[in-house]
Tab-separated table of C-alpha atoms in Angstrom:
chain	number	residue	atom	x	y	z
A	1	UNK	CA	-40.398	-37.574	18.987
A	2	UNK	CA	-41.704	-35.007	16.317
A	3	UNK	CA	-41.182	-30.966	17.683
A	4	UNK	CA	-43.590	-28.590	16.723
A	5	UNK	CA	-43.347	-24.405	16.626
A	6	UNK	CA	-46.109	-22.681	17.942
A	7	UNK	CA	-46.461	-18.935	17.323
A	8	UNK	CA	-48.821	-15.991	17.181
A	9	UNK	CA	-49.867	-14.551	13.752
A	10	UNK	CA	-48.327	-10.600	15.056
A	11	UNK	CA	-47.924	-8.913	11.557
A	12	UNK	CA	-46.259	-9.011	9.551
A	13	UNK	CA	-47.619	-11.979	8.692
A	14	UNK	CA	-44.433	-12.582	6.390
A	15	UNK	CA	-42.406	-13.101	9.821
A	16	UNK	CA	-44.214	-15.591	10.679
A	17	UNK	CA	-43.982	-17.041	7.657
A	18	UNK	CA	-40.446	-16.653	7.696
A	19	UNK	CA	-39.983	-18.168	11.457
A	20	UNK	CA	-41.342	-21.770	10.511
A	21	UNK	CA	-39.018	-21.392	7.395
A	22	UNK	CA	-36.498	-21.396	9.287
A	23	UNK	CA	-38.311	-24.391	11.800
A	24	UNK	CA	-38.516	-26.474	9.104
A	25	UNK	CA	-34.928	-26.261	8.065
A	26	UNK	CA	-34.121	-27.186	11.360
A	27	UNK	CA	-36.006	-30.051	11.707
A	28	UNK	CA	-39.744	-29.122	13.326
A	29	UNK	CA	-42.539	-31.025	11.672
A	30	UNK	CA	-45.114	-29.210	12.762
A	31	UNK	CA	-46.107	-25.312	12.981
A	32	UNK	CA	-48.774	-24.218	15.413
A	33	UNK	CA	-50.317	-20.696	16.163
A	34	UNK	CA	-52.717	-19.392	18.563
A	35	UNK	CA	-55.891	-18.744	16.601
A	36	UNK	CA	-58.161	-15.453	18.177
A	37	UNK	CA	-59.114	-13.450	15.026
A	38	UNK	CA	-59.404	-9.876	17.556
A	39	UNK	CA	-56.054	-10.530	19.356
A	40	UNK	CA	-53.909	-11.559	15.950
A	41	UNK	CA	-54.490	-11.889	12.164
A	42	UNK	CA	-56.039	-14.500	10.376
A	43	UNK	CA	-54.321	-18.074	11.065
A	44	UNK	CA	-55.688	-19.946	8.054
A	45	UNK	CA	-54.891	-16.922	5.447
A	46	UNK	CA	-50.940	-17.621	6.485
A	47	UNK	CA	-51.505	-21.250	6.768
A	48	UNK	CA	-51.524	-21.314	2.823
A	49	UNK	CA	-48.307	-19.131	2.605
A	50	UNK	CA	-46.718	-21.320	5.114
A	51	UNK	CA	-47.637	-24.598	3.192
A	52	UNK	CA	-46.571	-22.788	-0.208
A	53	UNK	CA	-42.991	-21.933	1.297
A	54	UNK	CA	-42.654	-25.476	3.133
A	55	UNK	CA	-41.766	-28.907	2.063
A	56	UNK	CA	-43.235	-31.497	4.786
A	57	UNK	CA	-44.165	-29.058	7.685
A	58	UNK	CA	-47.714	-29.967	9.071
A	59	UNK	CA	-49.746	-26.740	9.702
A	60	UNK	CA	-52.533	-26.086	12.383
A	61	UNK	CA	-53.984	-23.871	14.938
A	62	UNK	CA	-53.167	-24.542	18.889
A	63	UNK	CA	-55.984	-24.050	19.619
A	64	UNK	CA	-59.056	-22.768	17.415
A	65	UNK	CA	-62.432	-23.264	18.519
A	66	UNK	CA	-66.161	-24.623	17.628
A	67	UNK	CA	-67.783	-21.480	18.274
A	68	UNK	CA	-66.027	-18.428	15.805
A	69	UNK	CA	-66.245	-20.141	12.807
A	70	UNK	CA	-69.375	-22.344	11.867
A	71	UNK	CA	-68.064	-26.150	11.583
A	72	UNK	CA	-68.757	-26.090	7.620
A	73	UNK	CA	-66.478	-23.545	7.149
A	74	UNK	CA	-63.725	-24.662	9.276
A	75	UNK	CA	-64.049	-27.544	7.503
A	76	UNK	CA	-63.999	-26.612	4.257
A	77	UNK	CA	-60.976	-24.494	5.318
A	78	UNK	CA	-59.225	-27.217	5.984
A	79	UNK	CA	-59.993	-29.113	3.160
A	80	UNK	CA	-58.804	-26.330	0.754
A	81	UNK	CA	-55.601	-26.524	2.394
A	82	UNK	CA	-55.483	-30.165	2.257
A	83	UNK	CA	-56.287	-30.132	-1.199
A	84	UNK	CA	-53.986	-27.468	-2.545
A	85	UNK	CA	-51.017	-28.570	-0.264
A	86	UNK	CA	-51.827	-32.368	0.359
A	87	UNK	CA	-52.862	-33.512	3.699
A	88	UNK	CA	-50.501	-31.623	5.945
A	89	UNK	CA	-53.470	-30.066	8.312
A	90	UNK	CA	-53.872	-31.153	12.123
A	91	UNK	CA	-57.131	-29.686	13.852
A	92	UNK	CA	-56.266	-28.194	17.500
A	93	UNK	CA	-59.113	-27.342	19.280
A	94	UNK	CA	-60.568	-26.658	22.781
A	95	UNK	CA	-63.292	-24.715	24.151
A	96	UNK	CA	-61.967	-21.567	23.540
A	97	UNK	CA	-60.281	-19.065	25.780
A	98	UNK	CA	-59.378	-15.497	24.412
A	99	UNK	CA	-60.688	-15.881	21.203
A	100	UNK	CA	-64.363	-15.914	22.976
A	101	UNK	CA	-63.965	-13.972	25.911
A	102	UNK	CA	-62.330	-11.266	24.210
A	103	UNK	CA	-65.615	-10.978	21.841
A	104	UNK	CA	-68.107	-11.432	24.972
A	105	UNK	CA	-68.538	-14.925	24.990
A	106	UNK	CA	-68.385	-17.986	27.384
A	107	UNK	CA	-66.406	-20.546	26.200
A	108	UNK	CA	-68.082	-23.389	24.430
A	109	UNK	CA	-69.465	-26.126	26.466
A	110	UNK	CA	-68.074	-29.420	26.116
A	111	UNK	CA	-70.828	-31.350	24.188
A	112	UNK	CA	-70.778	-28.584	21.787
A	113	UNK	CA	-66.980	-28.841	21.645
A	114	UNK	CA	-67.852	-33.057	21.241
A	115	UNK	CA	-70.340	-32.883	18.702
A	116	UNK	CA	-68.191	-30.441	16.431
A	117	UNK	CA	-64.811	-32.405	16.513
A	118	UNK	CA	-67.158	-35.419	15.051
A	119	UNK	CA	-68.785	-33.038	12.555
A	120	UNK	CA	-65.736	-31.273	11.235
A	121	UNK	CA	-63.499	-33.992	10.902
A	122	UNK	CA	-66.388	-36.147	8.652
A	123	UNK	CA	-67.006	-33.266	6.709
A	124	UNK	CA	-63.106	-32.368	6.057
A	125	UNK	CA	-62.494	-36.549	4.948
A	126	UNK	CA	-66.124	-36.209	2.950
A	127	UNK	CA	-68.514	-37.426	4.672
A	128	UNK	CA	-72.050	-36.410	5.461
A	129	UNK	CA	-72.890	-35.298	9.152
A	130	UNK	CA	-75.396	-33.124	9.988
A	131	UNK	CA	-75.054	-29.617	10.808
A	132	UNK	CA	-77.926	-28.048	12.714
A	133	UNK	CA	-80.047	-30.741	12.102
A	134	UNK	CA	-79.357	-30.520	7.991
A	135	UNK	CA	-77.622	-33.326	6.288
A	136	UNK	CA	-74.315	-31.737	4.615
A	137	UNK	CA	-71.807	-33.364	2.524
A	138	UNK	CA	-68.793	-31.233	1.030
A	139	UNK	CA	-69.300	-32.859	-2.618
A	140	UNK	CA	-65.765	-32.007	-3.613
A	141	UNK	CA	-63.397	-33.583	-0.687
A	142	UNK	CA	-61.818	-37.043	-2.451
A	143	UNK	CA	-59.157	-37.598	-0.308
A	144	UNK	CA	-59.494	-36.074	2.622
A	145	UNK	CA	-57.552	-36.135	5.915
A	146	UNK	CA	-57.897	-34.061	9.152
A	147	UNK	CA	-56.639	-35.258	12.312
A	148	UNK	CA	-58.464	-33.669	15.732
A	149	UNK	CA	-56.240	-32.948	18.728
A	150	UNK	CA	-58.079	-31.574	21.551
A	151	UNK	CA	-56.488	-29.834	24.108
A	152	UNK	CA	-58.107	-30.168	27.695
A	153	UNK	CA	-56.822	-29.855	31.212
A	154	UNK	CA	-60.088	-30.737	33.468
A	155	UNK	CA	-61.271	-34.158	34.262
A	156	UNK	CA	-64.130	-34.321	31.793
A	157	UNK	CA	-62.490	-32.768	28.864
A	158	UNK	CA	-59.436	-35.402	29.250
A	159	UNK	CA	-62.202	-37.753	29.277
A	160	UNK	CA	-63.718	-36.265	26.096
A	161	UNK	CA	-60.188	-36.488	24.655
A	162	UNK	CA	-59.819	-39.999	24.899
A	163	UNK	CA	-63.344	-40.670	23.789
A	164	UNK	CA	-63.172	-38.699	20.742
A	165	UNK	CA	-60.207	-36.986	19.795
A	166	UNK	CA	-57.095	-38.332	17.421
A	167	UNK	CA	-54.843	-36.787	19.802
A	168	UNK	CA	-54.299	-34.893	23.101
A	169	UNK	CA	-52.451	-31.145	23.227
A	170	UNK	CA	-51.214	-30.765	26.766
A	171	UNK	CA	-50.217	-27.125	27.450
A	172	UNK	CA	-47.788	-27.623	30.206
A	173	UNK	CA	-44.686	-29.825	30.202
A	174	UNK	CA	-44.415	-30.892	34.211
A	175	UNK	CA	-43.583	-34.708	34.134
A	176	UNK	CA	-46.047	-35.073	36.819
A	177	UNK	CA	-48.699	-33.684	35.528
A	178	UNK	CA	-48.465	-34.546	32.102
A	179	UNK	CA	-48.063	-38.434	33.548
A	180	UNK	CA	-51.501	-37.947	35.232
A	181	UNK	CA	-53.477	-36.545	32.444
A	182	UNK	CA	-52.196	-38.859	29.925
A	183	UNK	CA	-53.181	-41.845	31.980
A	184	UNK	CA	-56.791	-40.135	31.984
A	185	UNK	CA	-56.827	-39.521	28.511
A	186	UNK	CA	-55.885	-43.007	27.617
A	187	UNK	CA	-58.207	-44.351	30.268
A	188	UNK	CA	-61.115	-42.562	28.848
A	189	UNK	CA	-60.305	-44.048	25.632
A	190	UNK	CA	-59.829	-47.659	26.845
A	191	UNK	CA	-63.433	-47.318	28.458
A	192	UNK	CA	-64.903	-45.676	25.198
A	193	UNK	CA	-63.798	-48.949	23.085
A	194	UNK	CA	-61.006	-47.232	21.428
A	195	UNK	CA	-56.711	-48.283	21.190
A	196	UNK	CA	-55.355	-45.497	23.840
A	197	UNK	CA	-52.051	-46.236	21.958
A	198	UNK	CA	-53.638	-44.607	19.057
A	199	UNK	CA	-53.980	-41.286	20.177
A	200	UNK	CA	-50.936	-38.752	19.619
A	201	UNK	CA	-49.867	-36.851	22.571
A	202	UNK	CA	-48.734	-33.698	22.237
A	203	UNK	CA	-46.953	-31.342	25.015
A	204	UNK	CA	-46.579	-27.555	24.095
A	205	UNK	CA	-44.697	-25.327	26.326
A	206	UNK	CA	-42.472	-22.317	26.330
A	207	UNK	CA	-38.821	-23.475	25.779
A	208	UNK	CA	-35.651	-20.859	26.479
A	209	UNK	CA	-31.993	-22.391	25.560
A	210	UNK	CA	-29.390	-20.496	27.839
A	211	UNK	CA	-27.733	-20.335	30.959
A	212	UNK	CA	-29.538	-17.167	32.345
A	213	UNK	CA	-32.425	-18.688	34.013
A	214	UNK	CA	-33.491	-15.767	35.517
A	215	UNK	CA	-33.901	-14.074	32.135
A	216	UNK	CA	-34.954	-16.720	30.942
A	217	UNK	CA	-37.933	-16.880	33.254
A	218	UNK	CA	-38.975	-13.766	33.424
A	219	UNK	CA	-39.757	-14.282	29.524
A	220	UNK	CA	-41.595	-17.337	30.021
A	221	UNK	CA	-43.735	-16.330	32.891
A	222	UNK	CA	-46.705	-15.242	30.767
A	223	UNK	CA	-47.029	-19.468	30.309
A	224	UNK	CA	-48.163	-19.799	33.602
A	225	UNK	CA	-50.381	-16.916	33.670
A	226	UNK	CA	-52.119	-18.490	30.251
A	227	UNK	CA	-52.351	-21.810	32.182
A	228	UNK	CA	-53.834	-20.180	35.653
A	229	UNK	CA	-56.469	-18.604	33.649
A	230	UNK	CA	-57.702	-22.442	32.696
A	231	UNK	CA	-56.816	-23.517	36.313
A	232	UNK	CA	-58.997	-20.798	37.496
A	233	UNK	CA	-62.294	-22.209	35.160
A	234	UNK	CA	-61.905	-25.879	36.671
A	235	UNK	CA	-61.132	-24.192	40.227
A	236	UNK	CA	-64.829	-22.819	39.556
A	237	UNK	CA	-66.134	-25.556	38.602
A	238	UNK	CA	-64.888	-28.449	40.797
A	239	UNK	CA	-63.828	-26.477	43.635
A	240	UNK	CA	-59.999	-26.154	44.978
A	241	UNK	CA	-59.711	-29.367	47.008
A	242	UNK	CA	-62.059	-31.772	44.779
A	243	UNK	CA	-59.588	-34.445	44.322
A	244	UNK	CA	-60.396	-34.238	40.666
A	245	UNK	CA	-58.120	-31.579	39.983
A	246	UNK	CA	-54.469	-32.414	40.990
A	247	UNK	CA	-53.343	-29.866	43.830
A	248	UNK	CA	-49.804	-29.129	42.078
A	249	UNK	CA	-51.753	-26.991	39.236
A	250	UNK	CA	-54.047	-25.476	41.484
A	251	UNK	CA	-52.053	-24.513	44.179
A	252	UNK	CA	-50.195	-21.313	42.341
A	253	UNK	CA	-53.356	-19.493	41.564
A	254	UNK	CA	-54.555	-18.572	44.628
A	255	UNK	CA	-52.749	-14.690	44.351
A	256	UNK	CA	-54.133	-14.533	40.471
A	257	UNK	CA	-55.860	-10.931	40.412
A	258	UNK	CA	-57.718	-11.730	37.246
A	259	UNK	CA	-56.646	-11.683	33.850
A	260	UNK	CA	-55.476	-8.944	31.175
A	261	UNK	CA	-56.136	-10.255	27.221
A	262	UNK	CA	-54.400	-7.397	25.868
A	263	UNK	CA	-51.104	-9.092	27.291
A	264	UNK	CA	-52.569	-12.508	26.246
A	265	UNK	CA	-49.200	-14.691	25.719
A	266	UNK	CA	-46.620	-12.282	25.767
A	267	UNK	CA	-43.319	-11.776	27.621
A	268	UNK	CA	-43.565	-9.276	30.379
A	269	UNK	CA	-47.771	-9.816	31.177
A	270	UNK	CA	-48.484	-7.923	33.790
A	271	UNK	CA	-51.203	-10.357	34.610
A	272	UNK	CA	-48.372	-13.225	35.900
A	273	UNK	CA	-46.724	-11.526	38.699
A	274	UNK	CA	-48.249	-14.238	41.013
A	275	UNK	CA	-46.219	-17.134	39.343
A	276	UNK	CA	-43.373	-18.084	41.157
A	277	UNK	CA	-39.742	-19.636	39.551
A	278	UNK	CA	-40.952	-22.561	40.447
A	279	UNK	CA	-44.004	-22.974	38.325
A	280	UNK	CA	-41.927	-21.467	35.240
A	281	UNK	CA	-39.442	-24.134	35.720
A	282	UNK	CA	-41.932	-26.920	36.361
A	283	UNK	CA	-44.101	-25.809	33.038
A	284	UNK	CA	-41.860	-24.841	30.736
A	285	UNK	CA	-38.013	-25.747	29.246
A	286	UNK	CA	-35.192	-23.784	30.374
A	287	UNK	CA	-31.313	-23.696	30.642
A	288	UNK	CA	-28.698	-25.024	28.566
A	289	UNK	CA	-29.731	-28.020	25.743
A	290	UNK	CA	-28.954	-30.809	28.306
A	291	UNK	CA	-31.328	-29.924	30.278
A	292	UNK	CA	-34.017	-29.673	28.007
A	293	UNK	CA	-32.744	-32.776	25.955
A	294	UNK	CA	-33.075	-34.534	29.496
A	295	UNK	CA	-36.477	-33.234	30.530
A	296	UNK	CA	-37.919	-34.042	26.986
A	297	UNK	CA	-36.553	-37.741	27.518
A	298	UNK	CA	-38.675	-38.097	30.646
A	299	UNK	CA	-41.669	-36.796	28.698
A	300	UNK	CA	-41.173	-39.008	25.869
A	301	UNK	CA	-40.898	-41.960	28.328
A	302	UNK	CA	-44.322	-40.902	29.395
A	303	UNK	CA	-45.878	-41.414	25.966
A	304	UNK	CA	-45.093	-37.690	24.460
A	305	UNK	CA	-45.213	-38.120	21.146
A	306	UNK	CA	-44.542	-34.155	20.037
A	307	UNK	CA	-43.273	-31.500	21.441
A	308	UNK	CA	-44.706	-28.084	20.777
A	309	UNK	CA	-42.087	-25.297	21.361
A	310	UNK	CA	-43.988	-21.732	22.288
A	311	UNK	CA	-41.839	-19.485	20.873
A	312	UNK	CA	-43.125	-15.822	22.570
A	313	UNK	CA	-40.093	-14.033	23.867
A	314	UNK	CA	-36.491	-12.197	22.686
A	315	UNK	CA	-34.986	-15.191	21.274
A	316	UNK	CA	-37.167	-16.936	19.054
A	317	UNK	CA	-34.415	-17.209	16.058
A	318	UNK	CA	-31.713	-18.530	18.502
A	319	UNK	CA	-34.278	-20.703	19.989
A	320	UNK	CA	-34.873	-22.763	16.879
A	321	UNK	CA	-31.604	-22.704	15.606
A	322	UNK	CA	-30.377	-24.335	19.069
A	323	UNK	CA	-33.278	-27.046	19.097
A	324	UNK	CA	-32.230	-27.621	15.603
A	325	UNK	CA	-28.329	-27.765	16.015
A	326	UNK	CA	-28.721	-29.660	19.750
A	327	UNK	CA	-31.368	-30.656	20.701
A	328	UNK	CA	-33.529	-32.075	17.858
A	329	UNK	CA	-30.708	-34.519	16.439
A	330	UNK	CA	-31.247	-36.196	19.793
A	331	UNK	CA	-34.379	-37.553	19.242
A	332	UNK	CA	-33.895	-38.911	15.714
């Protein structure tokens, strides 16, 4: 099992910088952050500085979006990266949450989302696909290599997942939900003609190592506010008792008030006072490194193949060092 950091770009931007430093010399392959260019600086301007100051680290937002960037760019973003750094880039997208409704938009639809994780990954490897109808080839790109992880939660984006995607971000880490949506995203994939072994599964979730879980809680409860606020879209959409929507995620958000951006992924939202313990302890990792060492075992014998640490509270430093020191060497 690989073990990702996921963090947002707060300035300094040399913190950040710092932070997966420090997750690298503890053994994370991967560093994640949120990517919502009003709500936090520039992901792909630190990207660089984090690939400079790294070794093997893989770099990559969780999630970005097809709709703030035009696909050429993102691309070509990539690719830059790629090129300066060799191919140590990973693609996490989704429809996008804050990063459009904090600017006044919807979130993009999922044949949009579709269309651009087939046009920006063959324009970041160097081949031609057509951009609003023009045929566009990025005439530098030799060797080019961007994996696409989508994240989804709803019934037709883990279908879109499996159809199209190179893996599947999962941001929860209940066994029994993350068993049920990686059956549909490997499902989807059998029926779209493609290996659903092929696909890399990736849980991210909020992790706390200690033995005071009410503290520990209390700065992890923003996780299931962030998740409610996707539970509430598919609530809209299919309805609360669809049967296409398991009832254990949409159970919790029927006391959610609405939503505060401002507080978007931060300890002490004042947006999540209607999750209970419960939820916190189903979605995320807490208590002493047994416990988390045990309930990433059950993930991993689900098909996880990376887990995604979300590092937003009062003990980020301690938090890596303990996944490092007793946690990590336990899935060598």
């Amino acid at each position: 099992m690989d073990f990702g950091l996921v963090l947002q770009t707060d300035p300094p931007a040399s913190q950040v910088v710092s932070l997966m430093k420090r997750a690298e010399r503890n053994g994370f392959r991967y560093g994640w952050t949120f990517d919502s260019a009003v709500l936090w600086q520039e992901p792909f301007v630190i990207y660089s500085q984090i690939l400079a100051n790294t070794q093997r680290m893989h770099v990559g937002p969780m999630v970005t979006n097809p709709g703030t960037r035009t696909w050429e760019v993102t691309a070509s973003t990539f690719a830059t990266l790629n090129d300066m750094y060799g191919n140590r880039t990973v693609c996490g997208i989704g429809r996008g949450d804050s990063a459009m409704r904090v600017a006044g938009r919807a979130p993009n639809t999922l044949a949009r989302l579709g269309d651009a994780m087939d046009v920006i990954r063959d324009l970041a490897e160097g081949r031609e696909a057509q951009v609003d109808g023009n045929p566009i080839r990025i005439p530098w790109i030799t060797d080019g290599k961007l994996p696409i992880w989508m994240a989804a939660y709803g019934p037709k984006a883990l279908a879109l997942a499996g159809q199209k995607a190179d893996g599947f971000i999962l941001q929860l880490a209940d066994p029994f939900l993350t068993e049920w949506m990686i059956k549909a995203v490997r499902q989807a994939a059998v029926e779209a003609g493609r290996d659903p072994a092929s696909l890399t599964i990736c849980v991210a979730a909020p992790a706390y190592v200690g033995d005071d879980l009410a503290h520990a809680r209390d700065q992890c409860r923003w996780f299931g506010g962030m998740v409610g606020n996707h539970v509430a879209d598919l609530v809209s959409r299919y309805g609360e008792h669809s049967g296409l929507v398991p009832e254990a995620l949409t159970e919790y958000i029927k006391s959610r008030q609405g939503y505060d951006y401002s507080h978007h992924g931060r300890a002490g939202n004042p947006s999540t006072d209607f999750v209970p313990d419960e939820i916190v302890d189903r979605f995320c990792l807490l208590g002493p490194a047994e416990a988390h060492i045990d309930k990433l075992r059950a993930l991993r014998a689900l098909g996880v193949d990376q887990f995604a640490l979300y590092a937003m509270h009062d003990a980020r430093e301690a938090v890596i060092d303990a996944y490092g020191s007793d946690i990590i060497p336990s899935f060598g």
